[in-house]
CSV table of C-alpha atoms in Angstrom, one decimal:
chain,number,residue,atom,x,y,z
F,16,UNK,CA,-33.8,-15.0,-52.4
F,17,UNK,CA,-30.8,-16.8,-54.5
F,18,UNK,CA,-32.1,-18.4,-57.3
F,19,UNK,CA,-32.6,-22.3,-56.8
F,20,UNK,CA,-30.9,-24.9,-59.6
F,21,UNK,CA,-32.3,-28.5,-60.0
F,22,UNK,CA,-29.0,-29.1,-58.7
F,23,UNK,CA,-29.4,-27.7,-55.3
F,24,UNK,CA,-31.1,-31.5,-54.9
F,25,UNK,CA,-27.4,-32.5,-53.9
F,26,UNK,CA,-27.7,-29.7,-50.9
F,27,UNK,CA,-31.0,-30.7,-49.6
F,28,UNK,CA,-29.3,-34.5,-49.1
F,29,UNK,CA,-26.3,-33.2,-47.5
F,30,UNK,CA,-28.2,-31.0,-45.5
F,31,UNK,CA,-30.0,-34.4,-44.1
F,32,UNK,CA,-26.8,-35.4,-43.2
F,33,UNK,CA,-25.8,-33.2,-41.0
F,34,UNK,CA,-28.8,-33.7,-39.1
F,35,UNK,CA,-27.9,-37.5,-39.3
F,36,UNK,CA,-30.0,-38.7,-42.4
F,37,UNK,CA,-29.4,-40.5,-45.7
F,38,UNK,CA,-31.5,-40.9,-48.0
F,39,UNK,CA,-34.1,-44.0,-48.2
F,40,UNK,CA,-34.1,-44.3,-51.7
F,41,UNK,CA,-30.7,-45.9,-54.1
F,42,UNK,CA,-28.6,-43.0,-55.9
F,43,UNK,CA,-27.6,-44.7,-58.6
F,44,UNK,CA,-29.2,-46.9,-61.5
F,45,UNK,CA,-28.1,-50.3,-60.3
F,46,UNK,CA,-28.6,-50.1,-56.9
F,47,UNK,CA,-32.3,-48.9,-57.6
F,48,UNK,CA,-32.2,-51.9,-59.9
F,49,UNK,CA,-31.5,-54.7,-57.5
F,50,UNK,CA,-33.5,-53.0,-54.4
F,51,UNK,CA,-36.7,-53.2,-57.3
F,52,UNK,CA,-36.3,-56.9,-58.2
F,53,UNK,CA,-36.7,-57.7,-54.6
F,54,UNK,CA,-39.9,-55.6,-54.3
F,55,UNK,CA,-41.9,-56.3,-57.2
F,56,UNK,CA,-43.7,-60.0,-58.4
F,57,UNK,CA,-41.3,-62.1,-60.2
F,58,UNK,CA,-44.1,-61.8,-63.3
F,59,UNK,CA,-44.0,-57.8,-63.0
F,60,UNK,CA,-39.9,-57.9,-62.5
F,61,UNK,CA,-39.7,-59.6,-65.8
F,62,UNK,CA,-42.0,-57.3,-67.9
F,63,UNK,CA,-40.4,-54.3,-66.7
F,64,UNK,CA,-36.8,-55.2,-66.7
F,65,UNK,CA,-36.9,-58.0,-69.3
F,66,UNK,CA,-36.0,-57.4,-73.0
F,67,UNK,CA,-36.4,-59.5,-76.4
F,68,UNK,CA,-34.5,-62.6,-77.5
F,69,UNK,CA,-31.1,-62.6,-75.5
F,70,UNK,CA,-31.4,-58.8,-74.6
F,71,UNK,CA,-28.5,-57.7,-76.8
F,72,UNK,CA,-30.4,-54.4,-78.5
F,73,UNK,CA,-31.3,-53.7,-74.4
F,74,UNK,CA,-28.1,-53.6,-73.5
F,75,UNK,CA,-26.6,-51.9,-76.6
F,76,UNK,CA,-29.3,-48.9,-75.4
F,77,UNK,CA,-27.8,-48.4,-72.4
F,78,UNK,CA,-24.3,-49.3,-73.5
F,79,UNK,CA,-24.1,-46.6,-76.4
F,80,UNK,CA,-24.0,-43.7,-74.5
F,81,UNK,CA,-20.3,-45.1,-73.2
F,82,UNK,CA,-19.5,-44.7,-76.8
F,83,UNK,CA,-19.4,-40.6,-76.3
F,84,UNK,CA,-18.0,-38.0,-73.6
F,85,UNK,CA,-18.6,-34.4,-73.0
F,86,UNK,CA,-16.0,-31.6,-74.1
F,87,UNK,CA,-15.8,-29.3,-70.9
F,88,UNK,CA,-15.5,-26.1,-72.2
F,89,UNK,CA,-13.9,-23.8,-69.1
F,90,UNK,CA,-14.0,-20.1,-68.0
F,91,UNK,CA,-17.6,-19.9,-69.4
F,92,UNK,CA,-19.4,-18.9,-65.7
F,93,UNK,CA,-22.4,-21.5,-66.3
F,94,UNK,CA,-23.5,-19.8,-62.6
F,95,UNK,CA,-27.3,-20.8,-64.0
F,96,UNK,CA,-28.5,-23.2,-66.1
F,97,UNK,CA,-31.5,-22.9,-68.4
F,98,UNK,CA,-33.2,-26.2,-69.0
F,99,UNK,CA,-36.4,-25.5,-70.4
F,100,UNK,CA,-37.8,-26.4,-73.8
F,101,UNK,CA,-40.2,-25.4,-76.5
F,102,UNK,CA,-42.2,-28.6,-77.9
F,103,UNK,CA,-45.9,-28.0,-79.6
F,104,UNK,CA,-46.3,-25.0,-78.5
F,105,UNK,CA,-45.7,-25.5,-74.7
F,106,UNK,CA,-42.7,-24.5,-72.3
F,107,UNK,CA,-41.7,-27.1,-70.4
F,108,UNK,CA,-39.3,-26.1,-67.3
F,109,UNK,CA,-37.2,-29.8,-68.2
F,110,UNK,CA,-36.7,-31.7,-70.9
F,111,UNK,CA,-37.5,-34.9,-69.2
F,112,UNK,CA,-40.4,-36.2,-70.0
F,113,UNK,CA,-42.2,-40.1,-68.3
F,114,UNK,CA,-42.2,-42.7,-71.0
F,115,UNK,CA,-45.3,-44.8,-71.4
F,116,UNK,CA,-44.8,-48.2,-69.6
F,117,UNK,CA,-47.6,-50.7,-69.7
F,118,UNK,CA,-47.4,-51.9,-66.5
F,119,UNK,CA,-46.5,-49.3,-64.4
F,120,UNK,CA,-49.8,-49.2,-62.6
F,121,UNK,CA,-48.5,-53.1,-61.0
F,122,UNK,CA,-45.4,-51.6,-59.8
F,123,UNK,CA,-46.9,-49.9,-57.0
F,124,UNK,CA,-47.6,-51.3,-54.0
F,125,UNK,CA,-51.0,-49.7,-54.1
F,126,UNK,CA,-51.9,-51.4,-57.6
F,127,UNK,CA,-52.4,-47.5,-58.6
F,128,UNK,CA,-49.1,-46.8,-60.4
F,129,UNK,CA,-50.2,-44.8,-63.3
F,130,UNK,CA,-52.2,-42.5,-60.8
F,131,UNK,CA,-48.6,-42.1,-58.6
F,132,UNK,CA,-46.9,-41.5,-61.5
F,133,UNK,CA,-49.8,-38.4,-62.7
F,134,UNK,CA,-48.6,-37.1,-59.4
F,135,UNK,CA,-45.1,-37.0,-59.6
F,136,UNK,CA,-45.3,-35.4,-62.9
F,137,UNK,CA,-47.4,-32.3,-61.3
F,138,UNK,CA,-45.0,-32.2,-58.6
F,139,UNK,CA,-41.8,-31.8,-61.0
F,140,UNK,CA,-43.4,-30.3,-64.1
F,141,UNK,CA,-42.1,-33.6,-66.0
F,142,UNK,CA,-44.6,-34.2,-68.7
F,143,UNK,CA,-46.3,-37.9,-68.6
F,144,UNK,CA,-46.7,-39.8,-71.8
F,145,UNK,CA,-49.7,-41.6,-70.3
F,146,UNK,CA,-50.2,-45.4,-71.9
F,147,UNK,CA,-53.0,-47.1,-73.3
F,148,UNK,CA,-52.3,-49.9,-71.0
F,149,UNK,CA,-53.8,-48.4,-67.2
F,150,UNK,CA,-54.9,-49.0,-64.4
F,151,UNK,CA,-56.7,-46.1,-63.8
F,152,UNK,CA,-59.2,-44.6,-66.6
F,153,UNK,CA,-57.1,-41.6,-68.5
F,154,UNK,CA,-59.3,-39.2,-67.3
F,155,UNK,CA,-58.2,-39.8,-63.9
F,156,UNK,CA,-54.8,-39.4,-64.6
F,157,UNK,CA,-55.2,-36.2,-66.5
F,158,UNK,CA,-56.9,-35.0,-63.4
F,159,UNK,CA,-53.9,-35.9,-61.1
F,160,UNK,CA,-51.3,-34.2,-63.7
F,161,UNK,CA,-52.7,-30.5,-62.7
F,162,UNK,CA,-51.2,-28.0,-64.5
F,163,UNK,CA,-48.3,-30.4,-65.8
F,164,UNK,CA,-48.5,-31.3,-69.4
F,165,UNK,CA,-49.8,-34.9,-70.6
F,166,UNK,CA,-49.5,-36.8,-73.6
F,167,UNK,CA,-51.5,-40.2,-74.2
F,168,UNK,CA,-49.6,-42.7,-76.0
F,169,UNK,CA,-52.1,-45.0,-78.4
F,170,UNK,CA,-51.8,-48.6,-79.3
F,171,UNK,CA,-54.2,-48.0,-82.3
F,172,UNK,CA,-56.4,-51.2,-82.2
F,173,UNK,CA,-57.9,-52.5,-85.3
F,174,UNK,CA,-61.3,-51.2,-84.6
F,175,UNK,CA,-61.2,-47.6,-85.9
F,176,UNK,CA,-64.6,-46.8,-84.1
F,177,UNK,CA,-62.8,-47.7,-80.8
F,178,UNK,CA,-59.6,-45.9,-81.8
F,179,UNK,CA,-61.8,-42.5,-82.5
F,180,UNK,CA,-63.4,-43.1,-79.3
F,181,UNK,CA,-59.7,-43.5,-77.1
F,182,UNK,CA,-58.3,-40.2,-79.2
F,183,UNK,CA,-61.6,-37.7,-78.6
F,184,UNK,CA,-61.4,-38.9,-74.7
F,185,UNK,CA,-57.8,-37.9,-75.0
F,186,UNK,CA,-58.8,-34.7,-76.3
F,187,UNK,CA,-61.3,-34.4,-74.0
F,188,UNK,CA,-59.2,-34.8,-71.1
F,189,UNK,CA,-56.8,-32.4,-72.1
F,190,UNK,CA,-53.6,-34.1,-72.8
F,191,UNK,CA,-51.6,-32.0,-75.0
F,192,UNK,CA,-50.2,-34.9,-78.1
F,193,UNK,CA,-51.2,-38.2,-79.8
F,194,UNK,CA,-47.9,-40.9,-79.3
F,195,UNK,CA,-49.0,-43.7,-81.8
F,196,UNK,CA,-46.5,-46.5,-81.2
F,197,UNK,CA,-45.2,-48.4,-84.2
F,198,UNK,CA,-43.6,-51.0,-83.3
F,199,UNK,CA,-45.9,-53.0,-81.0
F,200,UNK,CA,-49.2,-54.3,-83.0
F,201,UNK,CA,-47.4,-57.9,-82.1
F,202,UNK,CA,-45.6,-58.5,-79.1
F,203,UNK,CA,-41.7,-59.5,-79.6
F,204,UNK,CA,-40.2,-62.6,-78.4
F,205,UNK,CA,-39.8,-62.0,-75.0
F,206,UNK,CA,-38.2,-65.2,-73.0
F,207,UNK,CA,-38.1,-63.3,-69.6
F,208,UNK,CA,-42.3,-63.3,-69.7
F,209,UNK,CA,-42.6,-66.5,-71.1
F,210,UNK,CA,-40.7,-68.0,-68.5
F,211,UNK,CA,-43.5,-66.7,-66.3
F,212,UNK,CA,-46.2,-68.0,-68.8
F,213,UNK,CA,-47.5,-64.0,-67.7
F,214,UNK,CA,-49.1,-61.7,-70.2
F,215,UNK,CA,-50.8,-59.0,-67.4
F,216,UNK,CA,-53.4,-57.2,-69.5
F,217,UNK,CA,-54.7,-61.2,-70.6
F,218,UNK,CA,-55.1,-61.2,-67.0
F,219,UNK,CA,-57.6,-58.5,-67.2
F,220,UNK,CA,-55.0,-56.0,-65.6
F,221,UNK,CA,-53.9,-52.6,-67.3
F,222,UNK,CA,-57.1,-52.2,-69.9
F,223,UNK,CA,-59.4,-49.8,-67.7
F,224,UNK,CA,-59.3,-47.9,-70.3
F,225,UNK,CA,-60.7,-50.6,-72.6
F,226,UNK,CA,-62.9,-51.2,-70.4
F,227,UNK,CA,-64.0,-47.8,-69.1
F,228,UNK,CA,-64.8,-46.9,-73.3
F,229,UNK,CA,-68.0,-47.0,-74.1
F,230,UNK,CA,-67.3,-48.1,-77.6
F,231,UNK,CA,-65.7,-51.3,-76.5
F,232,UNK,CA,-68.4,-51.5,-73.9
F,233,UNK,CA,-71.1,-51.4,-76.6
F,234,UNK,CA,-69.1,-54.8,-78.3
F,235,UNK,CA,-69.5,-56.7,-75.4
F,236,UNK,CA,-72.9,-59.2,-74.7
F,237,UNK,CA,-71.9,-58.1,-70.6
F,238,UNK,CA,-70.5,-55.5,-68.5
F,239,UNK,CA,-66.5,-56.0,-68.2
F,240,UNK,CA,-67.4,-55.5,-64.2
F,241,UNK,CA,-69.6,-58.9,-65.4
F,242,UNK,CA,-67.9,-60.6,-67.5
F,243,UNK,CA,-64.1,-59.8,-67.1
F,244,UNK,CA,-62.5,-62.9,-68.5
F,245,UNK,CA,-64.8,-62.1,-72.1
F,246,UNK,CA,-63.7,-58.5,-71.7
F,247,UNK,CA,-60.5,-59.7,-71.7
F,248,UNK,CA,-60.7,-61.9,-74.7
F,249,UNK,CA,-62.4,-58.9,-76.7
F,250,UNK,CA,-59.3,-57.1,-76.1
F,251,UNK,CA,-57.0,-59.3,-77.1
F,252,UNK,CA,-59.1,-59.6,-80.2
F,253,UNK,CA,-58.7,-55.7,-81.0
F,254,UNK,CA,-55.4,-54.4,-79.3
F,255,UNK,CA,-53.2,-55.0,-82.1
F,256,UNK,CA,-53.2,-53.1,-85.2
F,257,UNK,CA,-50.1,-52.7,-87.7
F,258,UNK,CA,-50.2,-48.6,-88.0
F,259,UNK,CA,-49.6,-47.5,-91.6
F,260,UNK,CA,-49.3,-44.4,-93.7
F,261,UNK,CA,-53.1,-44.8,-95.0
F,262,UNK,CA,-54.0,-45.1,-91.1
F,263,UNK,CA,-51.4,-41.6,-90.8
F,264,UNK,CA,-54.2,-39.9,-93.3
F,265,UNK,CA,-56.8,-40.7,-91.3
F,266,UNK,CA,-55.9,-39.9,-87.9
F,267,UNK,CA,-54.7,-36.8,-89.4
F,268,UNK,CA,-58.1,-35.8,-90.2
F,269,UNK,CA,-59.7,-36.8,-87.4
F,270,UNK,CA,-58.0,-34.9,-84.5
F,271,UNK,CA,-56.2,-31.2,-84.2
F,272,UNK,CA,-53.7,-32.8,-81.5
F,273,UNK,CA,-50.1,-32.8,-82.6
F,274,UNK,CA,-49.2,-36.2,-83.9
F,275,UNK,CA,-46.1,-37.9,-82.5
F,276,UNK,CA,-45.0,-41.2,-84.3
F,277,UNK,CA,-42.9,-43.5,-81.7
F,278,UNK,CA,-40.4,-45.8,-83.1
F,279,UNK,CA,-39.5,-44.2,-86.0
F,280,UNK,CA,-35.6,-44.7,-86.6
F,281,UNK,CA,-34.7,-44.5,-89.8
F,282,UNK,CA,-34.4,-41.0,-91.6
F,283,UNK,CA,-36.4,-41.8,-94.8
F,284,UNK,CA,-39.3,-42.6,-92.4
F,285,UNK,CA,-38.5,-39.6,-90.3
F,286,UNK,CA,-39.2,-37.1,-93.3
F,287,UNK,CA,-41.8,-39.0,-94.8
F,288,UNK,CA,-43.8,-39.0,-91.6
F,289,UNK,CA,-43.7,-35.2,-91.4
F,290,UNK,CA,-45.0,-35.0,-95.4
F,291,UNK,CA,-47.3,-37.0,-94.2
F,292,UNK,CA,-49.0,-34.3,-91.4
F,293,UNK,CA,-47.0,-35.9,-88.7
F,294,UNK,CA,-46.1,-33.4,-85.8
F,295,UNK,CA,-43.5,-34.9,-84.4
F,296,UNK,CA,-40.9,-37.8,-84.3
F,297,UNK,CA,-39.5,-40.2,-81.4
F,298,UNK,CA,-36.6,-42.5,-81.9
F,299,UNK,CA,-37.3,-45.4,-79.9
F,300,UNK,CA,-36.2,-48.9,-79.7
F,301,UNK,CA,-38.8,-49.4,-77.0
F,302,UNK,CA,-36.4,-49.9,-74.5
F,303,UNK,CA,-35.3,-53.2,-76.4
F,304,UNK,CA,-38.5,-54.9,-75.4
F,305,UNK,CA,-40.3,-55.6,-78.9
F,306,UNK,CA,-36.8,-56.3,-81.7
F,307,UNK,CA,-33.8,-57.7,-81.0
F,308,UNK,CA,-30.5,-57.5,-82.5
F,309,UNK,CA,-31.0,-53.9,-83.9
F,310,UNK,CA,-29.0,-50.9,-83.3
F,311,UNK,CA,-29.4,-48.7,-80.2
F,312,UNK,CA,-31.8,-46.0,-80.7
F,313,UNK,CA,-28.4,-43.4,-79.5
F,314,UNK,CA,-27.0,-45.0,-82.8
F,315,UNK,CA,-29.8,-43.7,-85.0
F,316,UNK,CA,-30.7,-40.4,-83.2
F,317,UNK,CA,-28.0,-38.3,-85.3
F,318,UNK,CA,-29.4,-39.7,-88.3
F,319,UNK,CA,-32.9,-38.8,-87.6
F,320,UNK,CA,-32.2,-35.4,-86.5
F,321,UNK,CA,-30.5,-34.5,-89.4
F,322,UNK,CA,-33.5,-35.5,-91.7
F,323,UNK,CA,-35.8,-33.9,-89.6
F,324,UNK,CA,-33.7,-30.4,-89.8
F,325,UNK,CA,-35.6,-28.5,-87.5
F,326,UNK,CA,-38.7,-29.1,-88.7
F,327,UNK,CA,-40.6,-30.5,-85.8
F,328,UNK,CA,-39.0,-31.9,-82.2
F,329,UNK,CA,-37.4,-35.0,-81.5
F,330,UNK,CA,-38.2,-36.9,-78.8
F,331,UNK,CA,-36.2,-40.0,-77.4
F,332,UNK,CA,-35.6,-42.8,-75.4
F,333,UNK,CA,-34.0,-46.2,-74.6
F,334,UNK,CA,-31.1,-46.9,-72.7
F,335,UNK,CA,-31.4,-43.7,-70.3
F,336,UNK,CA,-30.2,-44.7,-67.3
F,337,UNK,CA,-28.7,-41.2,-65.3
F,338,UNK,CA,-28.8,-37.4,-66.2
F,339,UNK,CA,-25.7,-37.8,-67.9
F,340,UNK,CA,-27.1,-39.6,-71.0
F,341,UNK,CA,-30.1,-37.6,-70.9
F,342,UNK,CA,-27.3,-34.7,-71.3
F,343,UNK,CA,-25.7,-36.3,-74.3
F,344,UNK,CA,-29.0,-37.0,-76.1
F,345,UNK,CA,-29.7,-33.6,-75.9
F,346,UNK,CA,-26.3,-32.6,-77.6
F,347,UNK,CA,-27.0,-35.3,-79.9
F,348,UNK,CA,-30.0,-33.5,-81.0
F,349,UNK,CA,-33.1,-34.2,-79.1
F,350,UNK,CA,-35.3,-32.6,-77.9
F,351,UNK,CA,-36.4,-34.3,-75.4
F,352,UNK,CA,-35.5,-37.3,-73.2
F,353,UNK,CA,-37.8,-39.7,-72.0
F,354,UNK,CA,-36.9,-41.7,-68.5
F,355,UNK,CA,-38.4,-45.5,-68.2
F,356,UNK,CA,-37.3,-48.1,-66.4
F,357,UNK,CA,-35.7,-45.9,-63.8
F,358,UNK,CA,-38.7,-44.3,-62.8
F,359,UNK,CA,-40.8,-47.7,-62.3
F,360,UNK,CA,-37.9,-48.9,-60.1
F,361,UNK,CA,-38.2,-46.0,-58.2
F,362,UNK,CA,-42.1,-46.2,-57.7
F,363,UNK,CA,-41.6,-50.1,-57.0
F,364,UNK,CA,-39.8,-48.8,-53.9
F,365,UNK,CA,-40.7,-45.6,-53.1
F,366,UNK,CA,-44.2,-45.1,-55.2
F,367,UNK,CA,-44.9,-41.5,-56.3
F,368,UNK,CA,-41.7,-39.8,-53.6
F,369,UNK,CA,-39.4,-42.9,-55.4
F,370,UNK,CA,-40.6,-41.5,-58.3
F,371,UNK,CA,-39.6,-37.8,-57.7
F,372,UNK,CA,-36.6,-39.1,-56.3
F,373,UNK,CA,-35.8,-40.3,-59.7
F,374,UNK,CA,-36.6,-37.6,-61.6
F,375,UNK,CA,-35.1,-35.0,-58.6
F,376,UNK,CA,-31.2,-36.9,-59.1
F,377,UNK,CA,-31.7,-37.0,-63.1
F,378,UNK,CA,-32.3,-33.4,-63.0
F,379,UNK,CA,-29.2,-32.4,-60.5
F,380,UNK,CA,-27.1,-34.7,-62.6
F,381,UNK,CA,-27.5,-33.2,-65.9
F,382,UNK,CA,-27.7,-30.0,-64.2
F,383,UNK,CA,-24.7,-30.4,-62.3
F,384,UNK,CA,-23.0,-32.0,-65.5
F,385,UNK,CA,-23.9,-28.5,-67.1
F,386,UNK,CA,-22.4,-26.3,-64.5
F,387,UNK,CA,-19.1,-28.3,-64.6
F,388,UNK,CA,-18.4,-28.8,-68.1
F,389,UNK,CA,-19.6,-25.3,-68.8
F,390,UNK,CA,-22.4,-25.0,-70.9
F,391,UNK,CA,-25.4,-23.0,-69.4
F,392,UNK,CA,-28.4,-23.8,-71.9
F,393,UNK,CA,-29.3,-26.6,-73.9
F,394,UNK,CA,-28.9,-24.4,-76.8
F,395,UNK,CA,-25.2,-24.4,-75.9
F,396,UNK,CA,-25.4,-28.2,-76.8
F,397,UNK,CA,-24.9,-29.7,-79.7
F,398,UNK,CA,-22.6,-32.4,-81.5
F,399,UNK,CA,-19.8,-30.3,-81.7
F,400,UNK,CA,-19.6,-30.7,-77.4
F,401,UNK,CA,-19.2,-34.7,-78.1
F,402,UNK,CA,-16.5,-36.5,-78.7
F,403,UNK,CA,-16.1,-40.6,-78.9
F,404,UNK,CA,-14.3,-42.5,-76.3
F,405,UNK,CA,-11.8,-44.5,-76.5
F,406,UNK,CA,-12.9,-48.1,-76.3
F,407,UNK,CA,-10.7,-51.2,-75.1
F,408,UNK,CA,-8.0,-51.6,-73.2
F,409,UNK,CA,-5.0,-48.9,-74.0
F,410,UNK,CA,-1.7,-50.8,-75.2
């Protein structure tokens, strides 16, 4: 049997087509956009696809990547394309991976979005970077992963017993990484979700597992099953913790997991972090939900790749909107890409299929781009395959 290309995705729709179907599901970013804002709650809409302040950093994320174009290189016979990628000691067969997003367990229709999303990553081998903020317990969603490779993303909260307890439940679940996120201990100015007077997890939604922990459990005078509202109000009391390089030395020595620190932009921080017992770094602007009026993560990935030097792998996101940008991350230096919004429009309308169709076209895309422009590995990409555009009007 001929081997079989993530780009062969194109085929199987064409295929449909000659036996008179198209597909269900949007094939590009936008339309998936404004399909999505017609399915989801106008409170949800505005937490997934809302930014901070006037949305500026947001748009500069996705904006960036216009900044910089491919060189084809030609008469290379790219006939395969190798896409897989070494990171803490696993092969993964793509270097996608599902960013955390807080509420993605409200953007299906089932209310189980997280658990949708654990299944599309076992169907494409697309690592999850499972979130503190669920639905569903983590050990569910480990379950539902299979044999695909989790990560749990931690919001440290300022009780260290209840921090300890989230990471030895992650390790006993078996996801693969710590992801400690920096930059959200406060919430940013968000004027989207303030103009829906909606916080979801003050609504009790998106802390099972808060409330599933038997730590937290133990702080409360009544079950949260009981007593949801004072759950809720505990919570709010402990979620937000500002992460320093003390808190580094601790959860260093308290789990074996490699330690990924999200947020981290600026190379000084990037090489200090891996001093520091960190195991890996991920340039994030958090889509341009939490600071506005900064650069676009794109803008500070060369930067931190260059401090790093090999040391440990990369991982990135914000702004990445098609396979194409996930492509010239990559030859900007990453290691690995991380897909967000697109994939909780795609469950909004399709749940966990609109979620492989997401991931499906992102991987033909890129793999497609590869063919074309004639570089067969990802170790054929690098900065010296990118060139910037020319921007404004020609005279």
């Amino acid at each position: 049997m001929a081997e079989r290309s993530y780009g062969d995705y194109q085929l199987e729709i064409y295929g449909g087509g000659l036996r008179g179907h198209v597909p269900a599901l949007p094939m590009t970013f936008d339309e998936m956009e404004r399909r999505a804002q017609s399915a989801l709650p106008p409170s949800i809409w505005s937490y997934v696809a809302g930014g901070a302040g006037d949305e500026r950093t947001q748009r500069a994320n996705a904006d960036a990547f216009g900044g910089w174009g491919l060189v084809p290189r030609m008469m290379v016979g790219a006939t395969s394309r190798d896409l897989t990628v070494e990171m803490f000691g696993m092969t993964l067969p793509t270097p996608l991976f599902l960013c955390p997003v807080g509420v993605i367990g409200l953007c299906a229709q089932d209310g189980h979005g997280d658990l949708a999303t654990a299944r599309a990553a076992a169907r494409t081998g697309v690592p999850m970077v499972a979130s503190t903020l669920t639905v569903d317990p983590m050990e569910d969603l480990a379950a539902a992963l299979g044999d695909t490779p989790g990560l749990f993303q931690l919001y440290t909260p300022n009780d260290r017993e209840l921090a300890e307890s989230l990471v030895r439940r992650a390790e006993k679940a078996g996801y693969r990484a710590i992801v400690v996120t920096l930059d959200t201990w406060v919430t940013g100015w968000r004027p989207r979700d303030l103009s829906t007077a909606n916080f979801p997890q003050l609504r009790g939604n998106c802390i099972a597992n808060y409330t599933s922990d038997p730590v937290f459990r133990s702080h409360l005078n009544a079950t949260p099953e009981d007593d949801l509202a004072a759950a809720t109000g505990y919570w709010a009391g402990v979620f937000g913790h500002a992460f320093t390089w003390d808190d580094l030395d601790w959860l260093r020595g308290l789990t074996d997991l490699p330690i990924v620190l999200k947020g981290i932009c600026h190379p000084d921080d990037a090489r200090r972090a891996l001093d520091a017992g960190a195991d890996g770094i991920y340039v994030s602007t958090h889509g341009g939900r939490q600071a506005n009026g900064g650069l676009s993560s794109l803008e500070m990935l060369p930067d931190v790749v260059d401090a790093v030097d090999g040391r440990a792998p990369v991982l990135f996101d914000s702004g990445v909107r098609s396979g194409t940008d996930a492509v010239l991350a990559l030859a900007m230096g990453a290691t690995a890409v991380g897909v967000g919004r697109p994939y909780a429009y795609g469950l909004a309308l399709g749940g966990e299929d609109g979620i492989v169709h997401v991931l499906r076209s992102f991987l033909a895309e890129a793999d497609l781009l590869m063919a074309v422009d004639g570089y067969p590995s990802l170790a054929s990409l690098d900065r010296s395959a990118l060139r910037p555009t020319v921007r404004g009007p020609r005279p």
